[in-house]
Tab-separated table of C-alpha atoms in Angstrom:
chain	number	residue	atom	x	y	z
A	1	UNK	CA	115.365	-60.632	-78.482
A	2	UNK	CA	114.064	-60.965	-82.019
A	3	UNK	CA	110.823	-59.236	-82.850
A	4	UNK	CA	108.207	-60.178	-85.401
A	5	UNK	CA	109.710	-60.527	-88.836
A	6	UNK	CA	107.975	-60.478	-92.182
A	7	UNK	CA	109.100	-61.286	-95.666
A	8	UNK	CA	109.367	-60.026	-98.251
A	9	UNK	CA	109.525	-56.401	-97.185
A	10	UNK	CA	108.329	-55.307	-100.603
A	11	UNK	CA	106.513	-57.234	-103.292
A	12	UNK	CA	105.548	-55.985	-106.727
A	13	UNK	CA	103.371	-58.296	-108.757
A	14	UNK	CA	101.186	-58.273	-111.798
A	15	UNK	CA	97.422	-58.403	-111.603
A	16	UNK	CA	96.218	-61.983	-111.594
A	17	UNK	CA	99.323	-63.493	-110.011
A	18	UNK	CA	99.335	-65.250	-106.646
A	19	UNK	CA	101.485	-63.955	-103.787
A	20	UNK	CA	102.553	-65.476	-100.500
A	21	UNK	CA	103.532	-63.376	-97.517
A	22	UNK	CA	105.341	-64.781	-94.531
A	23	UNK	CA	105.308	-63.887	-90.856
A	24	UNK	CA	107.617	-65.165	-88.114
A	25	UNK	CA	106.099	-64.286	-84.740
A	26	UNK	CA	107.975	-63.755	-81.514
A	27	UNK	CA	108.908	-67.108	-80.036
A	28	UNK	CA	106.366	-68.248	-77.461
A	29	UNK	CA	103.586	-65.959	-78.650
A	30	UNK	CA	100.457	-67.998	-79.122
A	31	UNK	CA	98.371	-65.374	-80.877
A	32	UNK	CA	99.060	-64.171	-84.405
A	33	UNK	CA	97.158	-61.577	-86.397
A	34	UNK	CA	97.187	-60.362	-89.970
A	35	UNK	CA	96.063	-56.845	-90.871
A	36	UNK	CA	95.916	-54.829	-94.044
A	37	UNK	CA	96.613	-51.112	-94.159
A	38	UNK	CA	95.909	-49.180	-97.312
A	39	UNK	CA	97.716	-45.895	-97.869
A	40	UNK	CA	96.489	-43.286	-95.428
A	41	UNK	CA	93.975	-45.668	-93.885
A	42	UNK	CA	93.635	-47.492	-90.587
A	43	UNK	CA	94.340	-51.140	-89.920
A	44	UNK	CA	91.872	-53.634	-91.327
A	45	UNK	CA	91.733	-56.963	-89.479
A	46	UNK	CA	92.093	-60.015	-91.707
A	47	UNK	CA	92.601	-63.160	-89.642
A	48	UNK	CA	93.562	-64.261	-86.138
A	49	UNK	CA	95.217	-67.458	-84.911
A	50	UNK	CA	95.242	-68.478	-81.252
A	51	UNK	CA	97.141	-71.628	-80.415
A	52	UNK	CA	95.405	-74.688	-81.777
A	53	UNK	CA	91.958	-73.107	-81.868
A	54	UNK	CA	90.145	-72.615	-85.139
A	55	UNK	CA	91.280	-69.327	-86.671
A	56	UNK	CA	88.996	-66.307	-86.779
A	57	UNK	CA	88.742	-65.633	-90.497
A	58	UNK	CA	85.982	-63.065	-90.238
A	59	UNK	CA	88.091	-60.277	-91.693
A	60	UNK	CA	89.195	-61.945	-94.901
A	61	UNK	CA	87.745	-59.796	-97.706
A	62	UNK	CA	87.220	-62.561	-100.254
A	63	UNK	CA	87.927	-66.212	-100.955
A	64	UNK	CA	91.080	-65.139	-102.769
A	65	UNK	CA	92.623	-64.604	-99.355
A	66	UNK	CA	93.749	-67.462	-97.138
A	67	UNK	CA	96.204	-67.952	-94.318
A	68	UNK	CA	97.807	-70.823	-92.546
A	69	UNK	CA	99.781	-71.237	-89.397
A	70	UNK	CA	101.655	-74.308	-88.273
A	71	UNK	CA	101.304	-74.696	-84.528
A	72	UNK	CA	102.571	-71.557	-82.843
A	73	UNK	CA	105.160	-70.687	-85.438
A	74	UNK	CA	105.304	-69.258	-88.915
A	75	UNK	CA	102.227	-68.043	-90.734
A	76	UNK	CA	101.698	-67.452	-94.422
A	77	UNK	CA	99.075	-65.228	-95.992
A	78	UNK	CA	98.241	-66.124	-99.575
A	79	UNK	CA	96.440	-63.882	-102.013
A	80	UNK	CA	95.330	-65.574	-105.203
A	81	UNK	CA	94.636	-63.802	-108.475
A	82	UNK	CA	95.752	-60.457	-107.077
A	83	UNK	CA	93.831	-57.313	-107.944
A	84	UNK	CA	94.979	-53.716	-107.869
A	85	UNK	CA	92.816	-53.031	-104.813
A	86	UNK	CA	94.938	-55.592	-102.929
A	87	UNK	CA	97.806	-53.095	-102.953
A	88	UNK	CA	98.527	-52.253	-99.322
A	89	UNK	CA	100.880	-52.921	-96.463
A	90	UNK	CA	100.166	-56.281	-94.869
A	91	UNK	CA	101.054	-56.267	-91.189
A	92	UNK	CA	101.495	-59.265	-88.961
A	93	UNK	CA	101.368	-59.045	-85.179
A	94	UNK	CA	101.868	-61.544	-82.405
A	95	UNK	CA	100.819	-61.532	-78.798
A	96	UNK	CA	101.525	-63.681	-75.761
A	97	UNK	CA	98.843	-65.803	-74.151
A	98	UNK	CA	95.727	-63.769	-73.546
A	99	UNK	CA	95.467	-62.056	-70.147
A	100	UNK	CA	92.640	-60.358	-68.356
A	101	UNK	CA	93.309	-57.009	-69.981
A	102	UNK	CA	94.103	-58.278	-73.387
A	103	UNK	CA	97.676	-58.339	-74.489
A	104	UNK	CA	99.904	-55.962	-76.361
A	105	UNK	CA	100.334	-56.818	-79.993
A	106	UNK	CA	103.853	-56.659	-81.376
A	107	UNK	CA	103.901	-55.786	-85.029
A	108	UNK	CA	106.272	-56.773	-87.740
A	109	UNK	CA	107.564	-54.192	-90.222
A	110	UNK	CA	104.997	-55.251	-92.803
A	111	UNK	CA	105.084	-56.318	-96.418
A	112	UNK	CA	104.324	-53.585	-98.910
A	113	UNK	CA	102.402	-55.187	-101.765
A	114	UNK	CA	101.978	-53.385	-105.050
A	115	UNK	CA	99.781	-54.934	-107.724
A	116	UNK	CA	100.350	-53.459	-111.163
B	1	UNK	CA	78.824	-46.482	-87.793
B	2	UNK	CA	82.441	-47.548	-87.361
B	3	UNK	CA	83.263	-49.642	-84.310
B	4	UNK	CA	86.023	-47.248	-83.321
B	5	UNK	CA	85.978	-43.644	-84.465
B	6	UNK	CA	88.653	-41.010	-84.251
B	7	UNK	CA	89.079	-37.485	-85.550
B	8	UNK	CA	91.611	-38.000	-88.347
B	9	UNK	CA	93.153	-34.590	-87.844
B	10	UNK	CA	95.699	-33.502	-88.731
B	11	UNK	CA	96.526	-31.732	-85.526
B	12	UNK	CA	99.361	-29.256	-86.012
B	13	UNK	CA	100.606	-27.887	-82.703
B	14	UNK	CA	103.697	-25.963	-81.583
B	15	UNK	CA	106.304	-27.545	-79.381
B	16	UNK	CA	105.317	-27.409	-75.744
B	17	UNK	CA	101.608	-27.372	-76.443
B	18	UNK	CA	99.097	-29.670	-74.830
B	19	UNK	CA	96.988	-31.697	-77.220
B	20	UNK	CA	94.096	-34.077	-76.618
B	21	UNK	CA	92.647	-36.811	-78.787
B	22	UNK	CA	89.295	-38.449	-78.335
B	23	UNK	CA	88.030	-41.772	-79.550
B	24	UNK	CA	84.553	-43.297	-79.371
B	25	UNK	CA	83.634	-46.953	-79.586
B	26	UNK	CA	80.306	-48.521	-80.377
B	27	UNK	CA	80.406	-51.873	-78.589
B	28	UNK	CA	79.466	-51.485	-74.943
B	29	UNK	CA	80.922	-54.932	-74.248
B	30	UNK	CA	84.412	-53.661	-75.060
B	31	UNK	CA	86.796	-54.646	-72.321
B	32	UNK	CA	90.302	-53.493	-73.093
B	33	UNK	CA	91.517	-50.226	-74.480
B	34	UNK	CA	94.853	-49.064	-75.806
B	35	UNK	CA	96.594	-46.253	-77.570
B	36	UNK	CA	99.103	-47.237	-80.228
B	37	UNK	CA	101.482	-44.958	-82.035
B	38	UNK	CA	102.413	-45.327	-85.683
B	39	UNK	CA	105.237	-43.361	-87.223
B	40	UNK	CA	105.176	-42.643	-90.939
B	41	UNK	CA	105.686	-45.848	-92.943
B	42	UNK	CA	106.376	-47.821	-89.767
B	43	UNK	CA	104.448	-50.441	-87.861
B	44	UNK	CA	102.172	-49.545	-84.925
B	45	UNK	CA	103.625	-49.802	-81.437
B	46	UNK	CA	101.857	-49.810	-78.112
B	47	UNK	CA	101.950	-46.421	-76.417
B	48	UNK	CA	99.875	-47.245	-73.361
B	49	UNK	CA	96.981	-49.264	-72.085
B	50	UNK	CA	93.930	-47.404	-70.803
B	51	UNK	CA	92.638	-48.344	-67.380
B	52	UNK	CA	89.225	-47.584	-65.924
B	53	UNK	CA	90.674	-45.269	-63.315
B	54	UNK	CA	92.750	-43.399	-65.851
B	55	UNK	CA	96.503	-43.673	-66.038
B	56	UNK	CA	99.502	-41.526	-66.676
B	57	UNK	CA	102.887	-42.239	-68.168
B	58	UNK	CA	105.130	-39.219	-68.097
B	59	UNK	CA	103.647	-36.598	-70.386
B	60	UNK	CA	100.869	-38.913	-71.529
B	61	UNK	CA	97.536	-39.347	-69.761
B	62	UNK	CA	94.850	-41.780	-70.871
B	63	UNK	CA	91.268	-41.785	-69.656
B	64	UNK	CA	88.298	-44.031	-70.176
B	65	UNK	CA	84.643	-43.091	-69.879
B	66	UNK	CA	82.612	-46.288	-70.115
B	67	UNK	CA	79.265	-44.551	-69.721
B	68	UNK	CA	79.900	-42.378	-72.764
B	69	UNK	CA	82.022	-44.983	-74.502
B	70	UNK	CA	84.985	-42.810	-75.210
B	71	UNK	CA	88.691	-42.837	-74.574
B	72	UNK	CA	91.024	-39.892	-74.508
B	73	UNK	CA	94.745	-39.307	-74.765
B	74	UNK	CA	96.345	-36.126	-73.470
B	75	UNK	CA	99.889	-35.180	-74.401
B	76	UNK	CA	101.484	-32.416	-72.370
B	77	UNK	CA	104.568	-30.405	-73.298
B	78	UNK	CA	104.577	-31.919	-76.774
B	79	UNK	CA	107.904	-32.680	-78.439
B	80	UNK	CA	108.865	-32.828	-82.088
B	81	UNK	CA	109.320	-36.565	-81.630
B	82	UNK	CA	105.650	-36.932	-80.700
B	83	UNK	CA	104.743	-36.367	-84.355
B	84	UNK	CA	103.003	-39.550	-85.437
B	85	UNK	CA	99.591	-41.080	-85.951
B	86	UNK	CA	97.857	-42.137	-82.762
B	87	UNK	CA	95.603	-45.159	-83.023
B	88	UNK	CA	92.782	-45.873	-80.618
B	89	UNK	CA	92.367	-49.615	-80.099
B	90	UNK	CA	89.546	-51.569	-78.502
B	91	UNK	CA	89.302	-55.243	-77.600
B	92	UNK	CA	86.109	-57.223	-77.170
B	93	UNK	CA	86.358	-60.696	-75.724
B	94	UNK	CA	83.962	-62.907	-77.646
B	95	UNK	CA	82.121	-65.841	-76.129
B	96	UNK	CA	82.737	-69.441	-77.111
B	97	UNK	CA	86.464	-69.392	-76.509
B	98	UNK	CA	87.364	-67.492	-79.666
B	99	UNK	CA	89.013	-64.314	-78.520
B	100	UNK	CA	88.209	-61.256	-80.525
B	101	UNK	CA	90.864	-59.343	-82.339
B	102	UNK	CA	91.699	-55.766	-81.509
B	103	UNK	CA	89.758	-53.175	-83.468
B	104	UNK	CA	91.841	-50.219	-84.559
B	105	UNK	CA	90.605	-46.745	-85.199
B	106	UNK	CA	91.834	-45.029	-88.343
B	107	UNK	CA	94.159	-42.861	-86.311
B	108	UNK	CA	94.689	-39.196	-85.560
B	109	UNK	CA	97.666	-37.548	-87.170
B	110	UNK	CA	99.742	-35.228	-84.994
B	111	UNK	CA	102.468	-32.912	-86.206
B	112	UNK	CA	104.426	-30.985	-83.617
B	113	UNK	CA	105.985	-27.882	-85.130
B	114	UNK	CA	109.205	-26.230	-83.989
């Protein structure tokens, strides 16, 4: 079956521009996560959606970052007024309904964002 | 102190060697533990969950020590294809119905040499 897909795969933008990144989770997965991974670094949690619950936005680094998700489908991560330090790979992951041991997260291939 | 800490490596080992990675976590309320693997310029993928009693999957053995708050991954008879970054991952279930995200360590880089 189809995995998590993300678009675009690569995005080059100029400092100060807004960008929108898209994530299509695996069908039926209620949980959706966004992470940022800078070159040579670990994953940095950004935001988490679980069904119709209020999202956990505790990882968003500034008010320039926002994300939306419609129901249990597509999510978009928007970065306004991009800065060079926003350059990173943005990874989306989805997970089925939470179980007692936590659930595996299935990652998309990521969007590589470069801010010039 | 980071919530999840790993030795970044790199670990360079010959084929056939046994290699072990350790990971420590700071939150004693952590409930679920995983090892993910990330190949160069690829997305992370689940390698194995870590159970309290320890578990094995072929050449891979994972162990959990709750008292000392560390997790380990042992790879026996390492193969060239094992070369990757290994991420230690910890989950804490928050109260109030808002499930906590997984916390990823920065990863340990392994290179298996021919």
